[in-house]
mmCIF file of C-alpha atoms in Angstrom:
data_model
loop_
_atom_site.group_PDB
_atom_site.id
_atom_site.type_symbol
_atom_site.label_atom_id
_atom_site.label_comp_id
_atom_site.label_asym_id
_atom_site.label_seq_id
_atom_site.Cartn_x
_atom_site.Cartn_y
_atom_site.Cartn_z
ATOM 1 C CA UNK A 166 0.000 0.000 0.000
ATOM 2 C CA UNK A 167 1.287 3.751 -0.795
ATOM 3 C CA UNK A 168 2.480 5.660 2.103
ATOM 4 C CA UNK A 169 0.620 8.854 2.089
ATOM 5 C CA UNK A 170 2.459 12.254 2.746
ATOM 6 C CA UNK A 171 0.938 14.033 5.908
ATOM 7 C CA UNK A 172 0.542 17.304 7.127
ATOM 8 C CA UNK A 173 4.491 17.591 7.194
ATOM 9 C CA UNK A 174 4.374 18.734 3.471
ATOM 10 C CA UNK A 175 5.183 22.051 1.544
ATOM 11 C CA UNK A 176 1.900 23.680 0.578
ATOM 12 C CA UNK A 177 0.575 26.528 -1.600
ATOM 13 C CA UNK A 178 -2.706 28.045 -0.187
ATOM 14 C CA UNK A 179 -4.594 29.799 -3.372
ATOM 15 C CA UNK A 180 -7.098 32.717 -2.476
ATOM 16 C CA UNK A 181 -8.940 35.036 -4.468
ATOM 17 C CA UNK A 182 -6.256 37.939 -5.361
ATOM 18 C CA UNK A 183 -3.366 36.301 -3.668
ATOM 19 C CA UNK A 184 -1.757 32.869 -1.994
ATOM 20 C CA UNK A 185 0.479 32.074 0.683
ATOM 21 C CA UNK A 186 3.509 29.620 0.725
ATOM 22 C CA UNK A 187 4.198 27.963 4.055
ATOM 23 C CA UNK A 188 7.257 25.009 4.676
ATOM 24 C CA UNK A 189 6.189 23.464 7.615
ATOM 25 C CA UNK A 190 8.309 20.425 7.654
ATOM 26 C CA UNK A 191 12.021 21.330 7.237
ATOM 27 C CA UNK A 192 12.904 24.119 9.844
ATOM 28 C CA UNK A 193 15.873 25.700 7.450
ATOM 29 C CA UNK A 194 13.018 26.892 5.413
ATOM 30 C CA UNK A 195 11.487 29.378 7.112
ATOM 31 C CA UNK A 196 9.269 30.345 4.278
ATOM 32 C CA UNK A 197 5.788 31.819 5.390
ATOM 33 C CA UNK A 198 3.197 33.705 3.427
ATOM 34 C CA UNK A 199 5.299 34.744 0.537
ATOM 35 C CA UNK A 200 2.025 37.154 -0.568
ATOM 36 C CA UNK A 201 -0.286 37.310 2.228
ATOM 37 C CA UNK A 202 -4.201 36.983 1.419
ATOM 38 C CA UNK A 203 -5.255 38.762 4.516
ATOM 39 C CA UNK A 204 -3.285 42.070 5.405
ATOM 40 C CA UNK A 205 -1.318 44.916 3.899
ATOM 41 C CA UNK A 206 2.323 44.670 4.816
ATOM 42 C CA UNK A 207 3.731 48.039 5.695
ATOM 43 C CA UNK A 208 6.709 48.827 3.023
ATOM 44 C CA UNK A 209 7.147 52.096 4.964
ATOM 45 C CA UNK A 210 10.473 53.604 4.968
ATOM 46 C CA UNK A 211 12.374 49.722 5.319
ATOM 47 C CA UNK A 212 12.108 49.817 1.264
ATOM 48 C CA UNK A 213 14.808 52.229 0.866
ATOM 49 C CA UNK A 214 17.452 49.916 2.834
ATOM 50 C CA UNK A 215 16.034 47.441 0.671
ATOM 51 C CA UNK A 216 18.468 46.696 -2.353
ATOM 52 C CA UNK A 217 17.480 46.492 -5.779
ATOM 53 C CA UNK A 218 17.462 42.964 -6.413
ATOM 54 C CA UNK A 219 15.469 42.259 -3.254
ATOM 55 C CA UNK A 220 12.644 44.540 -4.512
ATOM 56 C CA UNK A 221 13.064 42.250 -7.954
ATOM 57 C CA UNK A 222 12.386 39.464 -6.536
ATOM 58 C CA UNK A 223 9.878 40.755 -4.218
ATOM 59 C CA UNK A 224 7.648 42.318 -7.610
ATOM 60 C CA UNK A 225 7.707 38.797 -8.688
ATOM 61 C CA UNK A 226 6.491 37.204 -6.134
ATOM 62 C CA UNK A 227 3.645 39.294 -5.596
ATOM 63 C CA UNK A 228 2.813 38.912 -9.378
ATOM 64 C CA UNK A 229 1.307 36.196 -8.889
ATOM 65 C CA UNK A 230 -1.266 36.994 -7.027
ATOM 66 C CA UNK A 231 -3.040 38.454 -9.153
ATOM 67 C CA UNK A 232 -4.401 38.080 -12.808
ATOM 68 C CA UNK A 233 -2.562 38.678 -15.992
ATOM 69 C CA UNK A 234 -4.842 41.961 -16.495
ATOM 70 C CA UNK A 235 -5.214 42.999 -13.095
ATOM 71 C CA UNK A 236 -1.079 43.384 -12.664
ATOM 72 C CA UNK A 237 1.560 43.197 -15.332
ATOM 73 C CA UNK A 238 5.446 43.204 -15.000
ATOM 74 C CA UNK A 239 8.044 44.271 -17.579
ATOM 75 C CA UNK A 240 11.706 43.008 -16.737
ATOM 76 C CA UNK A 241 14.734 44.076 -18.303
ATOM 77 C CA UNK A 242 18.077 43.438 -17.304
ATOM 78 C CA UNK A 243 18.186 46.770 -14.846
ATOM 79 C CA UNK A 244 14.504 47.444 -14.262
ATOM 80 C CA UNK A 245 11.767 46.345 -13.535
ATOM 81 C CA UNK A 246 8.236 48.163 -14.263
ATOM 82 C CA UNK A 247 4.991 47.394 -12.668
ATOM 83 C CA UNK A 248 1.421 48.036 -14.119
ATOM 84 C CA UNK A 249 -1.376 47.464 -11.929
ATOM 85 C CA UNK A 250 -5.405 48.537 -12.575
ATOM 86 C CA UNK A 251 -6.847 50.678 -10.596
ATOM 87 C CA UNK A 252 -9.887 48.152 -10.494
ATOM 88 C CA UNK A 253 -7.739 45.141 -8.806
ATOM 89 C CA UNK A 254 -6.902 47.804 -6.053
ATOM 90 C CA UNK A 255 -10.598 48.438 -5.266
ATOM 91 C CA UNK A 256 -11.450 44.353 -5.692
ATOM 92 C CA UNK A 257 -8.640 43.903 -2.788
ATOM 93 C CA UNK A 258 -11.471 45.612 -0.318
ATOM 94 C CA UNK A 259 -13.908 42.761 -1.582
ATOM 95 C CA UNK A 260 -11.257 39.570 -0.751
ATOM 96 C CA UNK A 261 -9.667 41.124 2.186
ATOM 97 C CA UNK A 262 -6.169 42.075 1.368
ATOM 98 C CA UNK A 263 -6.967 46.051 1.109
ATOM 99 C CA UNK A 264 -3.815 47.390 -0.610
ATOM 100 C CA UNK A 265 -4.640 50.732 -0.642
ATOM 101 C CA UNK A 266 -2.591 52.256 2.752
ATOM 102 C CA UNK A 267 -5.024 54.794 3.413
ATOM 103 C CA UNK A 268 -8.265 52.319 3.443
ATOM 104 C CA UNK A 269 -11.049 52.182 0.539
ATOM 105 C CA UNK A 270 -12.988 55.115 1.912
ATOM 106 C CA UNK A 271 -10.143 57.577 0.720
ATOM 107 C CA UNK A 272 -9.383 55.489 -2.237
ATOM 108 C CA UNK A 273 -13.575 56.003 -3.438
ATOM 109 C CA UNK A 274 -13.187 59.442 -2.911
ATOM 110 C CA UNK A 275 -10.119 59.802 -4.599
ATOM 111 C CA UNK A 276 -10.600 57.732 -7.208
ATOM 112 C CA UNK A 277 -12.031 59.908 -9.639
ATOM 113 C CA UNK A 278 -8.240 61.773 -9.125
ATOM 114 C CA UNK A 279 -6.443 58.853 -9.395
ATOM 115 C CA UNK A 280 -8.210 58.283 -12.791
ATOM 116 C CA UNK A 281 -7.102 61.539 -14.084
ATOM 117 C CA UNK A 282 -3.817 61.608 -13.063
ATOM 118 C CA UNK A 283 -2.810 57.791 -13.971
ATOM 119 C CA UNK A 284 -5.344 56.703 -16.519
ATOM 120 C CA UNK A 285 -6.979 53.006 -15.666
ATOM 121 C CA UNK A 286 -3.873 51.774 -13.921
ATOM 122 C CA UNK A 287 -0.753 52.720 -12.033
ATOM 123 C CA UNK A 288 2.812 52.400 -13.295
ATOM 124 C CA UNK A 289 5.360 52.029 -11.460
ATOM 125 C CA UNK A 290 9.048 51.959 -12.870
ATOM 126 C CA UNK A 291 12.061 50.893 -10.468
ATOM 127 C CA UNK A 292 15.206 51.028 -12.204
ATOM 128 C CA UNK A 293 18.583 50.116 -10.689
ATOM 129 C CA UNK A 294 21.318 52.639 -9.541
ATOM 130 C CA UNK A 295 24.420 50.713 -8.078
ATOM 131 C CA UNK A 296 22.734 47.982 -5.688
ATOM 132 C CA UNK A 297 19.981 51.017 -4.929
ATOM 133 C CA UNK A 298 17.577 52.048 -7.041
ATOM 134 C CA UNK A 299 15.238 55.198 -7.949
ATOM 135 C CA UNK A 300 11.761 54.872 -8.756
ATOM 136 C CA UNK A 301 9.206 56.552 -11.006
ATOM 137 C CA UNK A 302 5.391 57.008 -11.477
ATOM 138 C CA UNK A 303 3.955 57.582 -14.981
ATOM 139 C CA UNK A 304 1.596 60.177 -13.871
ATOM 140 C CA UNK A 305 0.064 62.846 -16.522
ATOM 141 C CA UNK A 306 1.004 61.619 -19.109
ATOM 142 C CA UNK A 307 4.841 61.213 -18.696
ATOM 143 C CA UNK A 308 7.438 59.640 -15.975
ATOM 144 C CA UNK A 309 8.220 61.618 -12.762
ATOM 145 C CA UNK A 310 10.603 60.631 -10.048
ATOM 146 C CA UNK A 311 8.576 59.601 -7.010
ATOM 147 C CA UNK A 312 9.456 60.955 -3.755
ATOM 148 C CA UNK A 313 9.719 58.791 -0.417
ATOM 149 C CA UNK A 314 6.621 59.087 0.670
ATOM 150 C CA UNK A 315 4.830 57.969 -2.938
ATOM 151 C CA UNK A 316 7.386 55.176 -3.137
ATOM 152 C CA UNK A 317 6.658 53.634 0.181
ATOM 153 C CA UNK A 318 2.797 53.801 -0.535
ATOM 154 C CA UNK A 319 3.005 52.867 -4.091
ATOM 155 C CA UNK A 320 4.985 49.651 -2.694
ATOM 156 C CA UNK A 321 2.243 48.726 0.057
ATOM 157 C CA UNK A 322 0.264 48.737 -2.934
ATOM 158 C CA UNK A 323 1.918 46.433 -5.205
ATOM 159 C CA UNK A 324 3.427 44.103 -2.109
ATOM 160 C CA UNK A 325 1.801 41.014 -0.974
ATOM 161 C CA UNK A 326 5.259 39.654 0.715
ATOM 162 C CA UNK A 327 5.632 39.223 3.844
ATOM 163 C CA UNK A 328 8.733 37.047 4.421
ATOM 164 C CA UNK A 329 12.552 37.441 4.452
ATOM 165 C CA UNK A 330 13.619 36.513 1.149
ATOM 166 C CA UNK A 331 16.499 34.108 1.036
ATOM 167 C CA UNK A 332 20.097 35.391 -0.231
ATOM 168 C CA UNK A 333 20.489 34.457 -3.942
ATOM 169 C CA UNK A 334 17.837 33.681 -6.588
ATOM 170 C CA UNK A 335 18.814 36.730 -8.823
ATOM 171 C CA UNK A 336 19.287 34.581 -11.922
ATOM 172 C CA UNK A 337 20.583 37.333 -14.731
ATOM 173 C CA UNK A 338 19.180 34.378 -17.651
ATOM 174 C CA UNK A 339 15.753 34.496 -16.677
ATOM 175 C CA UNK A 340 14.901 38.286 -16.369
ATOM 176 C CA UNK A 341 12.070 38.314 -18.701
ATOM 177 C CA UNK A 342 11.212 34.945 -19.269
ATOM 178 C CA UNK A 343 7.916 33.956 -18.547
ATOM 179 C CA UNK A 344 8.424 31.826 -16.259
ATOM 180 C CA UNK A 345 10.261 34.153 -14.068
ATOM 181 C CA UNK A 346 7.898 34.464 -11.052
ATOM 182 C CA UNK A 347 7.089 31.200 -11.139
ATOM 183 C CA UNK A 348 11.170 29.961 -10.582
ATOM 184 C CA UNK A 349 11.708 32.687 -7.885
ATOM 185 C CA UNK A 350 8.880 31.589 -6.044
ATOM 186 C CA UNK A 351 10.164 27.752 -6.287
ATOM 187 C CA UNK A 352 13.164 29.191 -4.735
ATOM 188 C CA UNK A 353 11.986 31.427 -2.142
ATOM 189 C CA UNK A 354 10.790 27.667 -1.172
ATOM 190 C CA UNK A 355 14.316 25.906 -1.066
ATOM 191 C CA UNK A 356 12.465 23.589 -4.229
ATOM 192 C CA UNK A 357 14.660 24.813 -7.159
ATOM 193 C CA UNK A 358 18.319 25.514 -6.923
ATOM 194 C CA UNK A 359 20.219 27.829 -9.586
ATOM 195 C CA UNK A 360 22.542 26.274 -11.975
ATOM 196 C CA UNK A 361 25.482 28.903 -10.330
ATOM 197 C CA UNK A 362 24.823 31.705 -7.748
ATOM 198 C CA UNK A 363 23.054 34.319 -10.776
ATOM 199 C CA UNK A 364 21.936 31.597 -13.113
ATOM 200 C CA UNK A 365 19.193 28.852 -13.603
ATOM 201 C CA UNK A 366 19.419 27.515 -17.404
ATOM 202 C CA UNK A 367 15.406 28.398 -17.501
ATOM 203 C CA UNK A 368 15.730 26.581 -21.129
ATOM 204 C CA UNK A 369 17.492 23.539 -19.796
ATOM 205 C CA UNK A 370 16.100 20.560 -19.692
ATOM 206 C CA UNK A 371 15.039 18.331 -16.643
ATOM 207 C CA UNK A 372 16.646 15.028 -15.639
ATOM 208 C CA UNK A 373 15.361 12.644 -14.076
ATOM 209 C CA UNK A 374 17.495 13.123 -10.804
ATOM 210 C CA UNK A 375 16.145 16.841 -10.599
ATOM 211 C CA UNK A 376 12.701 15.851 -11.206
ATOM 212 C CA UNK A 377 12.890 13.362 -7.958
ATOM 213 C CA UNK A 378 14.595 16.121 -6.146
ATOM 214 C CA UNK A 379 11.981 19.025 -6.736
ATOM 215 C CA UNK A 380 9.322 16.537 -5.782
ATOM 216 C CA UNK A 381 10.638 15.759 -2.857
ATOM 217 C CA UNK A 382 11.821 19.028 -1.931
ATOM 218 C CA UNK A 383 8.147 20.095 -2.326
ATOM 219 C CA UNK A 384 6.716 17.064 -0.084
ATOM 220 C CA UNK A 385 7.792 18.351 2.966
ATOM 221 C CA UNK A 386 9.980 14.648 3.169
ATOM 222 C CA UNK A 387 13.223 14.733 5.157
ATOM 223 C CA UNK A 388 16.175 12.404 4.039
ATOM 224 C CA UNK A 389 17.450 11.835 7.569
ATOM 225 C CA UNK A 390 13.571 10.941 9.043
ATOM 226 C CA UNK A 391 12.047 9.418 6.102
ATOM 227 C CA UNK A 392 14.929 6.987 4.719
ATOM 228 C CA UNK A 393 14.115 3.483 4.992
ATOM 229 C CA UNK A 394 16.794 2.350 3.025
ATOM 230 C CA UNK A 395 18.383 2.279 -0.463
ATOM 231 C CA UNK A 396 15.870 2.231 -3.531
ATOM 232 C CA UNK A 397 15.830 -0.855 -5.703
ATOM 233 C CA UNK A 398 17.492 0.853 -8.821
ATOM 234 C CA UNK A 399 21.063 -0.419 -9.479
ATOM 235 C CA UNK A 400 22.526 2.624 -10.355
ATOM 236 C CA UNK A 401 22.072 4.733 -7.638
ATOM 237 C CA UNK A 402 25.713 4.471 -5.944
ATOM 238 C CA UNK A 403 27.338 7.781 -5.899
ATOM 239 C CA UNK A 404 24.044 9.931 -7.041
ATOM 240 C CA UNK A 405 23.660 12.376 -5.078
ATOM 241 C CA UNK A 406 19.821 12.390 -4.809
ATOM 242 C CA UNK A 407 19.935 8.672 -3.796
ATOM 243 C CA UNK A 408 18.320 8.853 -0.607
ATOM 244 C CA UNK A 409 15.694 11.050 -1.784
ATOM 245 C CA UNK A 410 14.541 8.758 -4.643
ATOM 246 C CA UNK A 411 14.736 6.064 -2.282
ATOM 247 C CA UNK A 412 11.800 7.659 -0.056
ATOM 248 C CA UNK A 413 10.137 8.355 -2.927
ATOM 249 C CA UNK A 414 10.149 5.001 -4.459
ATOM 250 C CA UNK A 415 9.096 3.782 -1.058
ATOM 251 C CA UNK A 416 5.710 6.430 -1.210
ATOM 252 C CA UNK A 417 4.971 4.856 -4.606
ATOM 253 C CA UNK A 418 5.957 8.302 -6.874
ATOM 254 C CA UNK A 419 8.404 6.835 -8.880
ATOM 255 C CA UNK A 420 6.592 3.796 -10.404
ATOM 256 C CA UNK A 421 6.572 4.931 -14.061
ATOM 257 C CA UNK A 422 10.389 4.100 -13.797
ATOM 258 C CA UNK A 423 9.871 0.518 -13.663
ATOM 259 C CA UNK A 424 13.161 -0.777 -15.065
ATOM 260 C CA UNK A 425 16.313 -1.890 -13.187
ATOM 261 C CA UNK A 426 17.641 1.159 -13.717
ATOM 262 C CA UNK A 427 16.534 4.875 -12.621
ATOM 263 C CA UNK A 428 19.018 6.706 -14.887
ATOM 264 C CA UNK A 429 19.315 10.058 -12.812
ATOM 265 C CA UNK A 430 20.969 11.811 -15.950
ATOM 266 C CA UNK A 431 18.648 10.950 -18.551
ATOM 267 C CA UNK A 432 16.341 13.567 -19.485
ATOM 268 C CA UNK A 433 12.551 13.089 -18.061
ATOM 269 C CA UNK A 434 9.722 12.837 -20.760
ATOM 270 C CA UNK A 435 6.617 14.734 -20.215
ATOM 271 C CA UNK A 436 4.745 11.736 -19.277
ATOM 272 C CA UNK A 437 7.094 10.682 -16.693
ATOM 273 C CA UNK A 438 6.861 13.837 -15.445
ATOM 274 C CA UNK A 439 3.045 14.090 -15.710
ATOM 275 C CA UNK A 440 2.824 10.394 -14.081
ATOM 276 C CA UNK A 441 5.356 11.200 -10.797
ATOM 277 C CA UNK A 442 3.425 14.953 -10.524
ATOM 278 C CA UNK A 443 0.059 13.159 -10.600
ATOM 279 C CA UNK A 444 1.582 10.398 -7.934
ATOM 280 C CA UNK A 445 2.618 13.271 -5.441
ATOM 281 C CA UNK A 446 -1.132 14.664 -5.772
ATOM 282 C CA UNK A 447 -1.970 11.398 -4.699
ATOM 283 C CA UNK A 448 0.709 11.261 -1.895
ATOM 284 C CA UNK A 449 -0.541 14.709 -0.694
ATOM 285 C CA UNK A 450 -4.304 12.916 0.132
ATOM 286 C CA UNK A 451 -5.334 15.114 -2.753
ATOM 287 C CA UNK A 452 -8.905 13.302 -4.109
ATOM 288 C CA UNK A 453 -7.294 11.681 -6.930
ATOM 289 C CA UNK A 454 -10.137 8.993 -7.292
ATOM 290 C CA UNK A 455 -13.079 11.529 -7.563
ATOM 291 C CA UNK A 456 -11.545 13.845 -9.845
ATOM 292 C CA UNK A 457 -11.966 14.246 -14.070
ATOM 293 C CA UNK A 458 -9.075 11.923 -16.083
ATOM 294 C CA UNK A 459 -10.341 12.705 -18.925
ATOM 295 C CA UNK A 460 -7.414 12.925 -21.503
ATOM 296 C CA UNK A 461 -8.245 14.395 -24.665
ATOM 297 C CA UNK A 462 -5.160 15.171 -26.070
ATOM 298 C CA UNK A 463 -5.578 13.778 -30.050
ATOM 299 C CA UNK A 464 -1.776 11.888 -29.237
ATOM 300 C CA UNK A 465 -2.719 9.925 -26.391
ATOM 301 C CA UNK A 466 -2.175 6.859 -28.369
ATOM 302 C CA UNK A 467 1.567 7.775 -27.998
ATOM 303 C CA UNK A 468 1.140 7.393 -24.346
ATOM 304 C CA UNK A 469 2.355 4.692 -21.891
ATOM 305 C CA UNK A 470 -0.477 3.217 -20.421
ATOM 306 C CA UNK A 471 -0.393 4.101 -16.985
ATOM 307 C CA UNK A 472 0.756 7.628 -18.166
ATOM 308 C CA UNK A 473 -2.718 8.538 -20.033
ATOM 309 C CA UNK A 474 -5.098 9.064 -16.627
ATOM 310 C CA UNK A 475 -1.936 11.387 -14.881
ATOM 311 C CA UNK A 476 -2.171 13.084 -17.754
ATOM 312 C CA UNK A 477 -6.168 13.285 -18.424
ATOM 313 C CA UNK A 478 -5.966 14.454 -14.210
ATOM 314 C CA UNK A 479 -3.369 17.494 -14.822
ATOM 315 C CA UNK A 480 -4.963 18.493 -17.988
ATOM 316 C CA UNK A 481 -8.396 18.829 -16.546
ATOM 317 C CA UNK A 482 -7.200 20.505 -13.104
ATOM 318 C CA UNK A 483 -5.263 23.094 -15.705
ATOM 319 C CA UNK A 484 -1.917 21.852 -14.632
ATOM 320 C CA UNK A 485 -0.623 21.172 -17.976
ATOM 321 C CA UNK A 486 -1.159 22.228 -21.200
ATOM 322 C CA UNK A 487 -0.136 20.814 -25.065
ATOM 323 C CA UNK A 488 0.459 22.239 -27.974
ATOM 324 C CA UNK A 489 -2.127 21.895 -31.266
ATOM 325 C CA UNK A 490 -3.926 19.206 -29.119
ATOM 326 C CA UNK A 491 -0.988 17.352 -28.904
ATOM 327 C CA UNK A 492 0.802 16.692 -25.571
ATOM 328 C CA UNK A 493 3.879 14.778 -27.372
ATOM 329 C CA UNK A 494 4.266 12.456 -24.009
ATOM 330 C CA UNK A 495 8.326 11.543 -25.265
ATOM 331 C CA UNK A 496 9.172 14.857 -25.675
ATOM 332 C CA UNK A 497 11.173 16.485 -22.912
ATOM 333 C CA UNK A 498 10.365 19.432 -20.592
ATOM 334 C CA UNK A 499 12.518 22.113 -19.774
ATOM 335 C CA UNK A 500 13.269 24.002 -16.072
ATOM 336 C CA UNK A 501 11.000 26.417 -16.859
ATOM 337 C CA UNK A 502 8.148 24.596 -17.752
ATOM 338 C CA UNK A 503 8.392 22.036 -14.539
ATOM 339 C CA UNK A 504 8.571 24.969 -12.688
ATOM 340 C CA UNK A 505 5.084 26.417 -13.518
ATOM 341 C CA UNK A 506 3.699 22.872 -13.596
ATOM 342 C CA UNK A 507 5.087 22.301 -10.378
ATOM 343 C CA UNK A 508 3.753 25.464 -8.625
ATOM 344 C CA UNK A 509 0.422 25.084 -9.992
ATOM 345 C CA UNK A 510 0.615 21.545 -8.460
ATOM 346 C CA UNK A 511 1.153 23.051 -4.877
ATOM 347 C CA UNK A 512 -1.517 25.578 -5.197
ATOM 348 C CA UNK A 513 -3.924 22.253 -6.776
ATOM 349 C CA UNK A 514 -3.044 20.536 -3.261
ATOM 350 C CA UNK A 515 -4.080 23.147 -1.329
ATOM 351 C CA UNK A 516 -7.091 24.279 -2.637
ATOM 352 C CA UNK A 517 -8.822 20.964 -1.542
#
C-alpha cells in the first residue's frame, strides 16, 4: 500500500487575489506567506534599505497573485516596471487584502483623481542605480521621479510579501522569461536551486534526478527521518539524490520508472513527469479517485499506459497544457516549464 504524505508537506494556499507559501516540515526553510491573502504589509520607509534585487524578486512574487490583467510586469536586465489597474486595487477591499494604505474610503473618494492623473492603472518603474535604485510614477502623461513618501505607498500597494527573502535567486538568464515568477517563487521555497549563484538555465532541460529532487523538496519529506533504506534501482551508488529517490520510491511516486535502472541523468519525458506529478497529488491525500481523467489530447495513443489518466488528471485541473492538441508524451520538458507545472501543483493541493 502507498504511504501517504501528511501534514508535514510544503503547501501553496490559493485565495482570491493572492496565496500564501508555508514550509512546515524542514525548519531551514522558514518560508511563510510569501504574498499574504489577509493584510497589507507596511513597506514604509524599510524599502529604501532594501536593495534592488530584493525589490526584484519581491515584484515577482507578488505577481502572482493576481491576474494577468489585473497586474503586469516588464523586466529588463536593470529594471523592472509594474502596471497594476486601478480596479484590482478596489477588488482587494472585496477579498480582504486592502492594498490601498489609506483604506477604501479615501481610495472612493479619490478615485475619480487617481483616474485623471494615472489613466486606468498605475505604473510604477524601479530602475537600478548601483545595488539602490530610484523609482518613477507615470503620472500625466509622462514619468516623474517619485518621492519617499509615494514610493513607500506605491509599494504597500503592489506588495503582498511578507517574508525574508532568502540570499540568492537573482538569476541574470531568466529576467524576462515567462516563467520568471514562477522559478523565484520555487526558490523562495528551497524547491529549485540555480545552476550557479546568478543563473538557472530556464531553457534547460530536466533530468530525471532533478525531477525526484523538486518533488521531494516540495513534499515536505526529510532524508534523515524518512529513509528506509536504499531504492531498488542499481545505479544509484554515488548519485547524489539517492536517498531522496529512495523515499520516494518507497511512497509509490516513482513507479513509471519501472526498469532496473533509474538513470538520474537521462532527461525526463513529459509523461514521466506528468505520471510522478500526478503520484505526489496522490501522496498529498489530494482526491485523486473523484476527480476528471479525462485525456483528450488527439496523441494519447503515444502514451504509456499508466501515463494517459496522470495526464487526463493534470490536464483537466489546468496543470498542464499541449500544444495543437498534442501533448507529445516523449518529448522532454525544460526548467522552466516544470517549474510552472510544479507550482500550480502546490496551489492544486491546497485548494482541496
Amino acid at each position: 500500500m502507498k504511504k501517504t504524505i501528511l501534514a508535514g508537506a510544503l503547501s501553496i494556499a490559493c485565495f482570491t487575489g493572492g496565496f500564501g507559501i508555508q514550509a512546515y516540515a524542514n525548519g531551514n526553510e522558514a518560508v511563510a506567506n510569501i504574498i499574504h491573502p489577509k493584510q497589507v504589509v507596511a513597506a514604509t520607509n524599510q524599502v529604501q534599505s532594501m536593495s534592488y534585487q530584493d525589490v526584484y524578486k519581491m515584484l515577482l512574487l507578488s505577481k502572482l497573485g493576481f491576474d494577468n490583467d489585473e497586474l503586469t510586469l516588464v523586466t529588463t536586465k536593470n529594471s523592472i516596471t509594474v502596471k497594476i489597474s486601478l480596479k484590482a486595487i478596489m477588488d482587494t477591499y472585496a477579498d480582504g487584502t486592502n492594498l490601498f494604505p489609506e483604506g477604501e474610503k479615501a481610495l472612493q473618494e479619490n478615485l475619480a483623481e487617481f483616474k485623471k492623473l494615472f489613466g486606468d492603472a498605475i505604473q510604477m518603474k524601479i530602475t537600478q542605480s548601483g545595488n539602490s535604485f530610484k523609482v518613477e510614477i507615470f503620472t500625466a502623461g509622462k514619468w516623474e521621479a517619485a518621492s519617499k513618501e509615494d514610493m513607500n505607498d506605491l509599494m504597500t500597494v503592489f506588495n503582498r510579501a511578507d517574508l525574508d527573502l532568502r540570499p540568492g535567486g537573482y538569476f541574470t538568464d531568466a529576467i524576462g522569461h515567462w516563467a520568471e515568477s514562477y522559478i523565484q517563487l520555487l526558490y523562495q521555497g528551497g524547491i529549485v536551486t540555480g545552476t550557479t549563484d546568478t543563473t538557472f538555465n530556464p531553457n534547460g532541460q530536466v533530468t530525471r534526478g532533478q525531477l525526484a529532487a523538486m518533488i521531494f523538496r516540495a513534499s515536505g519529506l526529510d532524508v534523515n527521518e524518512d529513509y528506509e533504506g536504499p531504492a531498488s534501482y542499481k545505479d544509484m551508488q554515488g548519485f547524489w539524490g539517492a536517498k531522496e529517490v529512495a523515499i520516494l520510491q518507497e511512497y509509490g511516486l516513482l513507479e513509471i520508472f519501472d526498469g532496473d535502472y533509474f538513470e538520474p541523468n537521462k532527461p525526463a519525458t513529459r509523461e514521466e513527469m506528468a505520471h510522478v506529478t500526478a503520484s505526489y497529488l496522490e501522496a498529498m491525500d489530494f482526491n485523486v479517485a473523484s476527480a476528471n481523467k479525462n485525456n483528450t489530447f488527439t496523441d494519447k495513443n503515444e502514451m504509456r499506459k499508466e501515463a494517459v489518466e496522470s495526464i487526463g488528471l493534470l490536464q483537466q485541473l489546468g496543470i498542464i497544457e499541449g500544444a495543437n492538441g498534442k501533448f507529445n508524451p516523449k518529448g522532454n520538458l525544460t526548467r522552466a516549464q516544470f517549474s510552472k507545472i510544479l507550482t500550480l501543483t502546490l496551489m492544486t493541493a491546497s485548494e482541496e
